[in-house]
PDB file of C-alpha atoms in Angstrom:
ATOM      1  CA  MET U  42      44.984 238.044  95.537  1.00  0.00           C
ATOM      2  CA  SER U  43      44.930 234.421  96.903  1.00  0.00           C
ATOM      3  CA  ALA U  44      44.274 231.423  94.616  1.00  0.00           C
ATOM      4  CA  ALA U  45      41.127 229.647  95.262  1.00  0.00           C
ATOM      5  CA  ARG U  46      41.507 225.897  95.168  1.00  0.00           C
ATOM      6  CA  LEU U  47      39.262 223.560  93.324  1.00  0.00           C
ATOM      7  CA  PHE U  48      38.598 220.037  92.520  1.00  0.00           C
ATOM      8  CA  VAL U  49      37.806 219.053  89.228  1.00  0.00           C
ATOM      9  CA  GLU U  50      36.962 215.916  87.479  1.00  0.00           C
ATOM     10  CA  ALA U  51      38.550 216.812  84.143  1.00  0.00           C
ATOM     11  CA  ASP U  52      42.160 215.972  82.956  1.00  0.00           C
ATOM     12  CA  LEU U  53      44.771 218.838  83.717  1.00  0.00           C
ATOM     13  CA  ALA U  54      47.372 219.920  81.164  1.00  0.00           C
ATOM     14  CA  ALA U  55      49.300 222.949  80.201  1.00  0.00           C
ATOM     15  CA  GLY U  56      47.207 225.160  78.043  1.00  0.00           C
ATOM     16  CA  GLY U  57      43.851 223.559  78.453  1.00  0.00           C
ATOM     17  CA  GLU U  58      40.712 224.602  79.726  1.00  0.00           C
ATOM     18  CA  VAL U  59      38.488 223.121  82.414  1.00  0.00           C
ATOM     19  CA  ALA U  60      34.725 224.026  82.366  1.00  0.00           C
ATOM     20  CA  LEU U  61      33.807 224.874  85.990  1.00  0.00           C
ATOM     21  CA  ASP U  62      30.315 223.567  87.511  1.00  0.00           C
ATOM     22  CA  GLU U  63      27.575 225.845  88.373  1.00  0.00           C
ATOM     23  CA  ALA U  64      28.394 225.633  92.006  1.00  0.00           C
ATOM     24  CA  GLN U  65      31.972 226.497  91.357  1.00  0.00           C
ATOM     25  CA  VAL U  66      31.046 229.484  89.463  1.00  0.00           C
ATOM     26  CA  HIS U  67      28.587 230.693  91.887  1.00  0.00           C
ATOM     27  CA  TYR U  68      31.179 230.412  94.686  1.00  0.00           C
ATOM     28  CA  LEU U  69      33.806 232.115  92.831  1.00  0.00           C
ATOM     29  CA  ARG U  70      31.617 234.999  91.490  1.00  0.00           C
ATOM     30  CA  ASN U  71      29.051 235.441  94.151  1.00  0.00           C
ATOM     31  CA  VAL U  72      30.598 234.336  97.397  1.00  0.00           C
ATOM     32  CA  MET U  73      34.493 234.946  96.735  1.00  0.00           C
ATOM     33  CA  ARG U  74      33.735 237.963  94.285  1.00  0.00           C
ATOM     34  CA  ARG U  75      36.476 236.811  92.216  1.00  0.00           C
ATOM     35  CA  PRO U  76      36.852 238.688  88.760  1.00  0.00           C
ATOM     36  CA  ASP U  77      38.298 237.228  85.267  1.00  0.00           C
ATOM     37  CA  GLY U  78      41.729 236.797  85.696  1.00  0.00           C
ATOM     38  CA  ALA U  79      41.691 235.403  89.282  1.00  0.00           C
ATOM     39  CA  PRO U  80      44.202 233.008  90.214  1.00  0.00           C
ATOM     40  CA  LEU U  81      43.167 229.346  90.780  1.00  0.00           C
ATOM     41  CA  LEU U  82      44.623 226.106  91.771  1.00  0.00           C
ATOM     42  CA  LEU U  83      43.038 222.947  90.430  1.00  0.00           C
ATOM     43  CA  PHE U  84      43.461 219.101  91.254  1.00  0.00           C
ATOM     44  CA  ASN U  85      41.740 216.147  90.153  1.00  0.00           C
ATOM     45  CA  GLY U  86      43.486 213.317  91.920  1.00  0.00           C
ATOM     46  CA  ARG U  87      45.522 212.262  89.043  1.00  0.00           C
ATOM     47  CA  ASP U  88      47.532 215.105  87.509  1.00  0.00           C
ATOM     48  CA  GLY U  89      48.815 216.888  90.393  1.00  0.00           C
ATOM     49  CA  GLU U  90      47.954 220.513  91.034  1.00  0.00           C
ATOM     50  CA  TRP U  91      47.954 222.994  88.515  1.00  0.00           C
ATOM     51  CA  ARG U  92      47.661 227.077  88.521  1.00  0.00           C
ATOM     52  CA  GLY U  93      44.893 228.608  86.557  1.00  0.00           C
ATOM     53  CA  THR U  94      42.930 231.752  85.917  1.00  0.00           C
ATOM     54  CA  LEU U  95      39.321 232.534  85.777  1.00  0.00           C
ATOM     55  CA  SER U  96      37.586 233.234  82.739  1.00  0.00           C
ATOM     56  CA  SER U  97      33.809 233.776  81.851  1.00  0.00           C
ATOM     57  CA  ARG U  98      31.858 232.026  79.003  1.00  0.00           C
ATOM     58  CA  GLY U  99      28.815 233.709  79.361  1.00  0.00           C
ATOM     59  CA  LYS U 100      26.615 235.128  82.245  1.00  0.00           C
ATOM     60  CA  LYS U 101      26.714 231.898  84.446  1.00  0.00           C
ATOM     61  CA  SER U 102      29.364 229.842  82.901  1.00  0.00           C
ATOM     62  CA  ALA U 103      33.234 230.014  83.341  1.00  0.00           C
ATOM     63  CA  VAL U 104      36.400 227.965  82.756  1.00  0.00           C
ATOM     64  CA  ALA U 105      39.651 227.847  84.223  1.00  0.00           C
ATOM     65  CA  GLU U 106      42.510 228.392  81.960  1.00  0.00           C
ATOM     66  CA  LEU U 107      45.467 226.211  82.740  1.00  0.00           C
ATOM     67  CA  GLY U 108      49.047 227.264  83.160  1.00  0.00           C
ATOM     68  CA  GLU U 109      51.803 225.603  85.041  1.00  0.00           C
ATOM     69  CA  ARG U 110      51.754 222.413  87.247  1.00  0.00           C
ATOM     70  CA  THR U 111      52.539 223.508  90.653  1.00  0.00           C
ATOM     71  CA  ARG U 112      52.944 220.084  92.331  1.00  0.00           C
ATOM     72  CA  GLU U 113      53.330 216.360  90.934  1.00  0.00           C
ATOM     73  CA  GLN U 114      51.032 213.784  91.943  1.00  0.00           C
ATOM     74  CA  THR U 115      52.279 211.827  94.913  1.00  0.00           C
ATOM     75  CA  PRO U 116      51.374 208.570  96.421  1.00  0.00           C
ATOM     76  CA  GLU U 117      49.077 208.564  99.463  1.00  0.00           C
ATOM     77  CA  PRO U 118      48.375 205.886 101.852  1.00  0.00           C
ATOM     78  CA  ASP U 119      45.794 203.402 101.005  1.00  0.00           C
ATOM     79  CA  VAL U 120      43.649 203.126 104.150  1.00  0.00           C
ATOM     80  CA  TRP U 121      39.866 202.915 104.144  1.00  0.00           C
ATOM     81  CA  LEU U 122      37.766 203.839 107.224  1.00  0.00           C
ATOM     82  CA  CYS U 123      34.888 201.644 107.691  1.00  0.00           C
ATOM     83  CA  PHE U 124      32.519 203.070 110.030  1.00  0.00           C
ATOM     84  CA  ALA U 125      28.726 202.604 111.454  1.00  0.00           C
ATOM     85  CA  PRO U 126      26.692 205.746 110.079  1.00  0.00           C
ATOM     86  CA  VAL U 127      25.832 208.112 112.925  1.00  0.00           C
ATOM     87  CA  LYS U 128      23.693 211.274 113.067  1.00  0.00           C
ATOM     88  CA  ARG U 129      23.804 213.868 110.345  1.00  0.00           C
ATOM     89  CA  ALA U 130      26.106 216.508 111.808  1.00  0.00           C
ATOM     90  CA  ARG U 131      28.329 213.729 113.375  1.00  0.00           C
ATOM     91  CA  ILE U 132      28.513 211.707 110.073  1.00  0.00           C
ATOM     92  CA  ASP U 133      29.630 215.040 108.275  1.00  0.00           C
ATOM     93  CA  TYR U 134      32.215 215.664 110.637  1.00  0.00           C
ATOM     94  CA  ILE U 135      33.644 212.192 110.095  1.00  0.00           C
ATOM     95  CA  ALA U 136      33.638 212.910 106.418  1.00  0.00           C
ATOM     96  CA  GLU U 137      35.512 216.026 106.911  1.00  0.00           C
ATOM     97  CA  LYS U 138      37.840 215.224 109.478  1.00  0.00           C
ATOM     98  CA  ALA U 139      38.793 211.760 107.913  1.00  0.00           C
ATOM     99  CA  THR U 140      39.647 213.392 104.505  1.00  0.00           C
ATOM    100  CA  GLU U 141      42.100 215.802 106.454  1.00  0.00           C
ATOM    101  CA  LEU U 142      43.913 212.835 108.008  1.00  0.00           C
ATOM    102  CA  GLY U 143      44.258 211.352 104.679  1.00  0.00           C
ATOM    103  CA  VAL U 144      41.647 208.494 104.394  1.00  0.00           C
ATOM    104  CA  SER U 145      41.489 206.833 100.900  1.00  0.00           C
ATOM    105  CA  VAL U 146      37.866 205.464 101.233  1.00  0.00           C
ATOM    106  CA  LEU U 147      34.991 206.319 103.349  1.00  0.00           C
ATOM    107  CA  GLN U 148      32.878 203.074 103.834  1.00  0.00           C
ATOM    108  CA  PRO U 149      29.779 203.377 105.889  1.00  0.00           C
ATOM    109  CA  VAL U 150      28.809 199.843 107.252  1.00  0.00           C
ATOM    110  CA  VAL U 151      25.472 198.742 108.748  1.00  0.00           C
ATOM    111  CA  THR U 152      25.792 196.518 111.893  1.00  0.00           C
ATOM    112  CA  ARG U 153      23.471 194.878 114.270  1.00  0.00           C
ATOM    113  CA  HIS U 154      23.471 197.956 116.622  1.00  0.00           C
ATOM    114  CA  THR U 155      23.543 200.579 113.850  1.00  0.00           C
ATOM    115  CA  ALA U 156      20.819 203.307 114.760  1.00  0.00           C
ATOM    116  CA  VAL U 157      21.172 205.292 111.478  1.00  0.00           C
ATOM    117  CA  GLU U 158      21.047 203.267 108.219  1.00  0.00           C
ATOM    118  CA  ARG U 159      20.404 205.743 105.438  1.00  0.00           C
ATOM    119  CA  VAL U 160      23.607 207.698 104.301  1.00  0.00           C
ATOM    120  CA  ASN U 161      23.687 210.389 102.051  1.00  0.00           C
ATOM    121  CA  VAL U 162      26.532 209.717 100.016  1.00  0.00           C
ATOM    122  CA  GLY U 163      26.358 213.009  97.604  1.00  0.00           C
ATOM    123  CA  ARG U 164      26.480 214.998 100.845  1.00  0.00           C
ATOM    124  CA  LEU U 165      29.601 212.903 102.436  1.00  0.00           C
ATOM    125  CA  ARG U 166      31.267 213.569  99.017  1.00  0.00           C
ATOM    126  CA  ALA U 167      30.616 217.258  99.036  1.00  0.00           C
ATOM    127  CA  ASN U 168      32.190 217.347 102.529  1.00  0.00           C
ATOM    128  CA  ALA U 169      35.162 215.244 101.593  1.00  0.00           C
ATOM    129  CA  ILE U 170      35.748 217.585  98.381  1.00  0.00           C
ATOM    130  CA  GLU U 171      35.572 220.744 100.508  1.00  0.00           C
ATOM    131  CA  ALA U 172      37.849 219.216 103.216  1.00  0.00           C
ATOM    132  CA  ALA U 173      40.446 218.242 100.311  1.00  0.00           C
ATOM    133  CA  GLU U 174      40.321 221.712  98.745  1.00  0.00           C
ATOM    134  CA  GLN U 175      41.056 223.282 101.961  1.00  0.00           C
ATOM    135  CA  THR U 176      43.868 221.088 103.212  1.00  0.00           C
ATOM    136  CA  GLU U 177      46.251 221.195  99.949  1.00  0.00           C
ATOM    137  CA  ARG U 178      45.273 217.502  99.690  1.00  0.00           C
ATOM    138  CA  LEU U 179      45.831 216.357  96.002  1.00  0.00           C
ATOM    139  CA  THR U 180      43.014 213.435  96.052  1.00  0.00           C
ATOM    140  CA  VAL U 181      39.517 213.094  97.327  1.00  0.00           C
ATOM    141  CA  PRO U 182      38.369 209.984  99.010  1.00  0.00           C
ATOM    142  CA  ASP U 183      36.147 207.249  97.567  1.00  0.00           C
ATOM    143  CA  VAL U 184      32.899 207.543  99.400  1.00  0.00           C
ATOM    144  CA  ARG U 185      30.972 204.433  98.840  1.00  0.00           C
ATOM    145  CA  ASP U 186      27.344 203.513  99.556  1.00  0.00           C
ATOM    146  CA  SER U 187      26.418 201.779 102.727  1.00  0.00           C
ATOM    147  CA  VAL U 188      26.979 198.008 103.016  1.00  0.00           C
ATOM    148  CA  ASP U 189      26.164 195.507 105.485  1.00  0.00           C
ATOM    149  CA  LEU U 190      29.224 194.544 107.514  1.00  0.00           C
ATOM    150  CA  GLY U 191      28.837 190.866 107.062  1.00  0.00           C
ATOM    151  CA  LYS U 192      28.736 191.373 103.163  1.00  0.00           C
ATOM    152  CA  LEU U 193      31.715 193.528 103.532  1.00  0.00           C
ATOM    153  CA  LEU U 194      33.877 190.898 105.186  1.00  0.00           C
ATOM    154  CA  ASP U 195      32.739 188.197 102.844  1.00  0.00           C
ATOM    155  CA  ARG U 196      34.192 189.775 100.153  1.00  0.00           C
ATOM    156  CA  TRP U 197      37.139 191.143 101.796  1.00  0.00           C
ATOM    157  CA  PRO U 198      40.343 191.810  99.480  1.00  0.00           C
ATOM    158  CA  GLU U 199      43.102 189.561  99.673  1.00  0.00           C
ATOM    159  CA  GLY U 200      45.941 191.257 101.475  1.00  0.00           C
ATOM    160  CA  ARG U 201      44.357 194.298 102.917  1.00  0.00           C
ATOM    161  CA  ARG U 202      45.085 194.464 106.542  1.00  0.00           C
ATOM    162  CA  LEU U 203      42.365 195.187 108.945  1.00  0.00           C
ATOM    163  CA  MET U 204      42.697 197.354 112.155  1.00  0.00           C
ATOM    164  CA  MET U 205      39.735 196.332 114.426  1.00  0.00           C
ATOM    165  CA  CYS U 206      38.807 198.832 117.309  1.00  0.00           C
ATOM    166  CA  ASP U 207      37.536 196.709 119.954  1.00  0.00           C
ATOM    167  CA  GLU U 208      35.752 198.122 122.785  1.00  0.00           C
ATOM    168  CA  THR U 209      35.701 194.961 124.554  1.00  0.00           C
ATOM    169  CA  GLY U 210      39.347 194.877 125.664  1.00  0.00           C
ATOM    170  CA  GLY U 211      40.233 192.386 123.520  1.00  0.00           C
ATOM    171  CA  GLY U 212      42.980 193.824 122.113  1.00  0.00           C
ATOM    172  CA  PRO U 213      46.487 195.632 123.211  1.00  0.00           C
ATOM    173  CA  PRO U 214      46.552 199.638 123.086  1.00  0.00           C
ATOM    174  CA  ILE U 215      46.796 200.857 119.714  1.00  0.00           C
ATOM    175  CA  ALA U 216      50.394 202.191 119.947  1.00  0.00           C
ATOM    176  CA  GLU U 217      51.535 198.877 121.137  1.00  0.00           C
ATOM    177  CA  ALA U 218      50.041 196.978 118.647  1.00  0.00           C
ATOM    178  CA  LEU U 219      51.037 199.195 115.562  1.00  0.00           C
ATOM    179  CA  SER U 220      54.488 199.952 116.762  1.00  0.00           C
ATOM    180  CA  GLY U 221      55.223 196.166 116.621  1.00  0.00           C
ATOM    181  CA  LEU U 222      54.393 195.957 112.944  1.00  0.00           C
ATOM    182  CA  ASP U 223      57.226 194.699 110.308  1.00  0.00           C
ATOM    183  CA  GLU U 224      57.809 196.850 107.343  1.00  0.00           C
ATOM    184  CA  ALA U 225      55.683 194.230 105.055  1.00  0.00           C
ATOM    185  CA  ALA U 226      52.683 194.951 107.189  1.00  0.00           C
ATOM    186  CA  ARG U 227      53.451 198.699 107.373  1.00  0.00           C
ATOM    187  CA  ALA U 228      53.599 198.722 103.566  1.00  0.00           C
ATOM    188  CA  ALA U 229      50.252 196.798 102.945  1.00  0.00           C
ATOM    189  CA  PRO U 230      47.067 198.492 102.154  1.00  0.00           C
ATOM    190  CA  TRP U 231      44.842 198.840 105.401  1.00  0.00           C
ATOM    191  CA  ALA U 232      41.401 199.339 106.702  1.00  0.00           C
ATOM    192  CA  ILE U 233      40.027 200.781 110.251  1.00  0.00           C
ATOM    193  CA  VAL U 234      36.650 199.514 111.272  1.00  0.00           C
ATOM    194  CA  ILE U 235      34.940 201.221 114.021  1.00  0.00           C
ATOM    195  CA  GLY U 236      31.805 199.787 115.506  1.00  0.00           C
ATOM    196  CA  PRO U 237      28.194 201.746 116.394  1.00  0.00           C
ATOM    197  CA  GLU U 238      27.508 203.347 119.564  1.00  0.00           C
ATOM    198  CA  GLY U 239      26.046 200.274 120.984  1.00  0.00           C
ATOM    199  CA  GLY U 240      29.114 198.269 119.785  1.00  0.00           C
ATOM    200  CA  PHE U 241      29.683 195.396 117.835  1.00  0.00           C
ATOM    201  CA  ALA U 242      27.677 192.407 118.148  1.00  0.00           C
ATOM    202  CA  GLU U 243      29.345 189.074 119.447  1.00  0.00           C
ATOM    203  CA  ILE U 244      28.684 187.457 115.926  1.00  0.00           C
ATOM    204  CA  GLU U 245      30.169 190.497 114.561  1.00  0.00           C
ATOM    205  CA  LEU U 246      33.473 190.457 116.543  1.00  0.00           C
ATOM    206  CA  GLN U 247      33.946 186.647 115.655  1.00  0.00           C
ATOM    207  CA  ALA U 248      33.468 187.303 111.937  1.00  0.00           C
ATOM    208  CA  LEU U 249      35.923 190.322 112.190  1.00  0.00           C
ATOM    209  CA  ARG U 250      38.279 188.146 114.210  1.00  0.00           C
ATOM    210  CA  ARG U 251      38.445 185.537 111.152  1.00  0.00           C
ATOM    211  CA  ILE U 252      39.705 187.902 108.757  1.00  0.00           C
ATOM    212  CA  LYS U 253      43.368 186.780 108.155  1.00  0.00           C
ATOM    213  CA  ASP U 254      45.441 189.662 108.576  1.00  0.00           C
ATOM    214  CA  VAL U 255      43.442 191.412 111.392  1.00  0.00           C
ATOM    215  CA  THR U 256      44.907 193.629 114.258  1.00  0.00           C
ATOM    216  CA  SER U 257      42.720 194.207 117.455  1.00  0.00           C
ATOM    217  CA  VAL U 258      43.501 197.247 119.189  1.00  0.00           C
ATOM    218  CA  GLY U 259      42.190 198.985 122.043  1.00  0.00           C
ATOM    219  CA  LEU U 260      41.481 203.061 122.244  1.00  0.00           C
ATOM    220  CA  GLY U 261      42.340 203.538 125.749  1.00  0.00           C
ATOM    221  CA  PRO U 262      40.649 203.647 129.351  1.00  0.00           C
ATOM    222  CA  ARG U 263      37.771 205.863 128.327  1.00  0.00           C
ATOM    223  CA  ILE U 264      34.512 205.240 126.334  1.00  0.00           C
ATOM    224  CA  LEU U 265      34.669 207.056 122.908  1.00  0.00           C
ATOM    225  CA  ARG U 266      31.775 208.286 120.791  1.00  0.00           C
ATOM    226  CA  ALA U 267      31.895 206.396 117.492  1.00  0.00           C
ATOM    227  CA  ASP U 268      32.960 209.721 115.586  1.00  0.00           C
ATOM    228  CA  THR U 269      35.826 210.490 118.033  1.00  0.00           C
ATOM    229  CA  ALA U 270      36.788 206.577 117.938  1.00  0.00           C
ATOM    230  CA  ALA U 271      37.116 206.764 114.080  1.00  0.00           C
ATOM    231  CA  LEU U 272      39.126 209.948 113.982  1.00  0.00           C
ATOM    232  CA  ALA U 273      41.462 208.961 116.907  1.00  0.00           C
ATOM    233  CA  ALA U 274      42.044 205.475 115.485  1.00  0.00           C
ATOM    234  CA  LEU U 275      42.839 206.812 111.889  1.00  0.00           C
ATOM    235  CA  ALA U 276      45.317 209.579 113.624  1.00  0.00           C
ATOM    236  CA  CYS U 277      46.955 206.820 115.438  1.00  0.00           C
ATOM    237  CA  TRP U 278      47.524 204.887 112.316  1.00  0.00           C
ATOM    238  CA  GLN U 279      48.866 207.785 110.273  1.00  0.00           C
ATOM    239  CA  ALA U 280      51.102 208.570 113.169  1.00  0.00           C
ATOM    240  CA  LEU U 281      52.382 205.011 113.546  1.00  0.00           C
ATOM    241  CA  VAL U 282      51.977 203.476 110.066  1.00  0.00           C
ATOM    242  CA  GLY U 283      51.249 206.046 107.476  1.00  0.00           C
ATOM    243  CA  ASP U 284      52.461 209.308 106.107  1.00  0.00           C
ATOM    244  CA  TRP U 285      52.592 211.243 109.435  1.00  0.00           C
ATOM    245  CA  ARG U 286      56.107 209.420 109.674  1.00  0.00           C
ATOM    246  CA  ARG U 287      57.424 211.717 106.810  1.00  0.00           C
ATOM    247  CA  PRO U 288      58.353 215.526 107.634  1.00  0.00           C
ATOM    248  CA  THR U 289      55.678 218.123 107.034  1.00  0.00           C
ATOM    249  CA  PRO U 290      56.504 219.819 103.833  1.00  0.00           C
ATOM    250  CA  ARG U 291      57.156 223.297 103.355  1.00  0.00           C
ATOM    251  CA  LEU U 292      53.719 225.137 102.383  1.00  0.00           C
ATOM    252  CA  SER U 293      53.455 226.688  98.946  1.00  0.00           C
ATOM    253  CA  GLY U 294      52.923 230.289  98.924  1.00  0.00           C
ATOM    254  CA  ASP U 295      49.690 229.823  97.309  1.00  0.00           C
ATOM    255  CA  TYR U 296      48.439 227.738  99.959  1.00  0.00           C
ATOM    256  CA  ARG U 297      49.723 229.943 102.766  1.00  0.00           C
ATOM    257  CA  ALA U 298      47.661 233.041 101.040  1.00  0.00           C
ATOM    258  CA  SER U 299      44.531 230.675 100.406  1.00  0.00           C
ATOM    259  CA  ARG U 300      44.246 229.423 104.076  1.00  0.00           C
ATOM    260  CA  VAL U 301      43.468 233.084 105.158  1.00  0.00           C
ATOM    261  CA  THR U 302      40.637 233.736 102.802  1.00  0.00           C
ATOM    262  CA  VAL U 303      39.102 230.526 101.529  1.00  0.00           C
TER     263      VAL U 303
END
């Protein structure tokens, strides 16, 4: 039987027990039809990944009884995705795919031309958790409340580099810009900012260009939708700066099996 993979908030250690929440119990019992003793893989973003077994604690509750650690916690790139909110299905898609691509923070930003201002952070986090569970990722990105772009830039963290996707043609092609970075720039924390469907206002472009460590880039000759641009930019960053420069590891047997059924 393949191991279902779950994100939990609790600390993980050999011989311990982790209480599963109601949604996890429902998923394992009623959707996956897993009996007591079924194998699990658990991670919390801090302690690596651990093998466990499912054990009932009453009619509607259950725990994971922990065994050995299967993977140590490893560092991941520190890259934020700052994006203007879009309609529901497309923002769900951004959260899911950006998690798969390894983003560390999902930061919705409200701009002059943003059409959608209200963001369901809980829903985005649920999408991010599900994506992390299914892709053997050891962390879940931090999903933050929406913030006005101007306020975000006013308190921009010292030392965090910013890649601005400039639809006005004000930046070189993204591959050219990122390939020319030195090692100090590659090792720095980063953020990627994507505007709304209507583009950034001129005053916003000026504010972005005033950030100390900003890199303005272009995303090619075609007009991209905001969700496409966000994921394309993140994929390019990972390929040229992030952890796509490392070889793909051999997948664990647990993960190969779980991909088929979970």
